[in-house]
């Protein structure tokens, strides 16, 4: 399966708790932090919930 690189580019301040929990579930804790994940349907669903806060690149 292909991998994706996820980087937080917008702040989670003043966002709903559900979106903050989605970032933590992805392993993102700080601005401009980058994590790599397999492109599974579960991960892609979480990314879709916070797509306005992150930048996604395929590897």
PDB file of C-alpha atoms in Angstrom:
ATOM      1  CA  UNK A   1       0.000   0.000   0.000  1.00  0.00           C
ATOM      2  CA  UNK A   2       1.244   3.510  -0.684  1.00  0.00           C
ATOM      3  CA  UNK A   3       2.309   5.899   2.040  1.00  0.00           C
ATOM      4  CA  UNK A   4       1.187   9.467   2.613  1.00  0.00           C
ATOM      5  CA  UNK A   5       2.947  12.330   4.366  1.00  0.00           C
ATOM      6  CA  UNK A   6       0.677  14.520   6.517  1.00  0.00           C
ATOM      7  CA  UNK A   7       1.780  17.967   7.746  1.00  0.00           C
ATOM      8  CA  UNK A   8      -0.249  20.288   9.965  1.00  0.00           C
ATOM      9  CA  UNK A   9      -0.360  23.731   8.335  1.00  0.00           C
ATOM     10  CA  UNK A  10      -3.192  25.437  10.279  1.00  0.00           C
ATOM     11  CA  UNK A  11      -3.779  25.723  14.006  1.00  0.00           C
ATOM     12  CA  UNK A  12      -6.235  23.560  15.921  1.00  0.00           C
ATOM     13  CA  UNK A  13      -7.051  26.419  18.293  1.00  0.00           C
ATOM     14  CA  UNK A  14     -10.779  27.276  18.291  1.00  0.00           C
ATOM     15  CA  UNK A  15     -11.610  24.032  16.472  1.00  0.00           C
ATOM     16  CA  UNK A  16     -14.138  21.451  17.703  1.00  0.00           C
ATOM     17  CA  UNK A  17     -12.806  18.790  20.056  1.00  0.00           C
ATOM     18  CA  UNK A  18     -13.484  16.120  17.439  1.00  0.00           C
ATOM     19  CA  UNK A  19     -11.039  17.741  15.000  1.00  0.00           C
ATOM     20  CA  UNK A  20      -8.403  18.088  17.743  1.00  0.00           C
ATOM     21  CA  UNK A  21      -8.795  14.388  18.578  1.00  0.00           C
ATOM     22  CA  UNK A  22      -8.423  13.530  14.890  1.00  0.00           C
ATOM     23  CA  UNK A  23      -5.059  15.313  14.769  1.00  0.00           C
ATOM     24  CA  UNK A  24      -3.888  13.466  17.879  1.00  0.00           C
ATOM     25  CA  UNK A  25      -5.078  10.165  16.365  1.00  0.00           C
ATOM     26  CA  UNK A  26      -2.854  10.902  13.366  1.00  0.00           C
ATOM     27  CA  UNK A  27       0.069  11.514  15.733  1.00  0.00           C
ATOM     28  CA  UNK A  28       0.267  15.255  15.143  1.00  0.00           C
ATOM     29  CA  UNK A  29       0.860  17.359  18.252  1.00  0.00           C
ATOM     30  CA  UNK A  30       2.481  20.579  16.975  1.00  0.00           C
ATOM     31  CA  UNK A  31       2.285  22.943  14.027  1.00  0.00           C
ATOM     32  CA  UNK A  32       4.404  21.995  10.988  1.00  0.00           C
ATOM     33  CA  UNK A  33       4.908  18.485  12.355  1.00  0.00           C
ATOM     34  CA  UNK A  34       5.007  15.806   9.675  1.00  0.00           C
ATOM     35  CA  UNK A  35       3.981  12.170  10.072  1.00  0.00           C
ATOM     36  CA  UNK A  36       3.917   9.270   7.621  1.00  0.00           C
ATOM     37  CA  UNK A  37       1.107   6.709   7.441  1.00  0.00           C
ATOM     38  CA  UNK A  38      -0.058   3.950   5.146  1.00  0.00           C
ATOM     39  CA  UNK A  39      -2.951   5.153   2.956  1.00  0.00           C
ATOM     40  CA  UNK A  40      -5.607   2.914   4.541  1.00  0.00           C
ATOM     41  CA  UNK A  41      -9.301   3.795   4.375  1.00  0.00           C
ATOM     42  CA  UNK A  42      -9.283   4.562   8.116  1.00  0.00           C
ATOM     43  CA  UNK A  43      -6.388   7.030   7.865  1.00  0.00           C
ATOM     44  CA  UNK A  44      -7.848   8.650   4.749  1.00  0.00           C
ATOM     45  CA  UNK A  45     -11.154   9.131   6.599  1.00  0.00           C
ATOM     46  CA  UNK A  46      -9.415  10.896   9.485  1.00  0.00           C
ATOM     47  CA  UNK A  47      -7.460  13.060   7.041  1.00  0.00           C
ATOM     48  CA  UNK A  48     -10.706  13.975   5.265  1.00  0.00           C
ATOM     49  CA  UNK A  49     -12.148  15.221   8.571  1.00  0.00           C
ATOM     50  CA  UNK A  50      -9.252  17.664   9.042  1.00  0.00           C
ATOM     51  CA  UNK A  51      -8.310  18.358   5.421  1.00  0.00           C
ATOM     52  CA  UNK A  52      -8.570  22.106   6.030  1.00  0.00           C
ATOM     53  CA  UNK A  53      -5.859  21.892   8.727  1.00  0.00           C
ATOM     54  CA  UNK A  54      -3.329  19.607   7.048  1.00  0.00           C
ATOM     55  CA  UNK A  55      -1.363  19.226   3.840  1.00  0.00           C
ATOM     56  CA  UNK A  56      -1.173  15.695   2.370  1.00  0.00           C
ATOM     57  CA  UNK A  57       1.498  14.425  -0.017  1.00  0.00           C
ATOM     58  CA  UNK A  58       1.730  10.989  -1.603  1.00  0.00           C
ATOM     59  CA  UNK A  59       5.094   9.288  -1.406  1.00  0.00           C
TER      60      UNK A  59
END
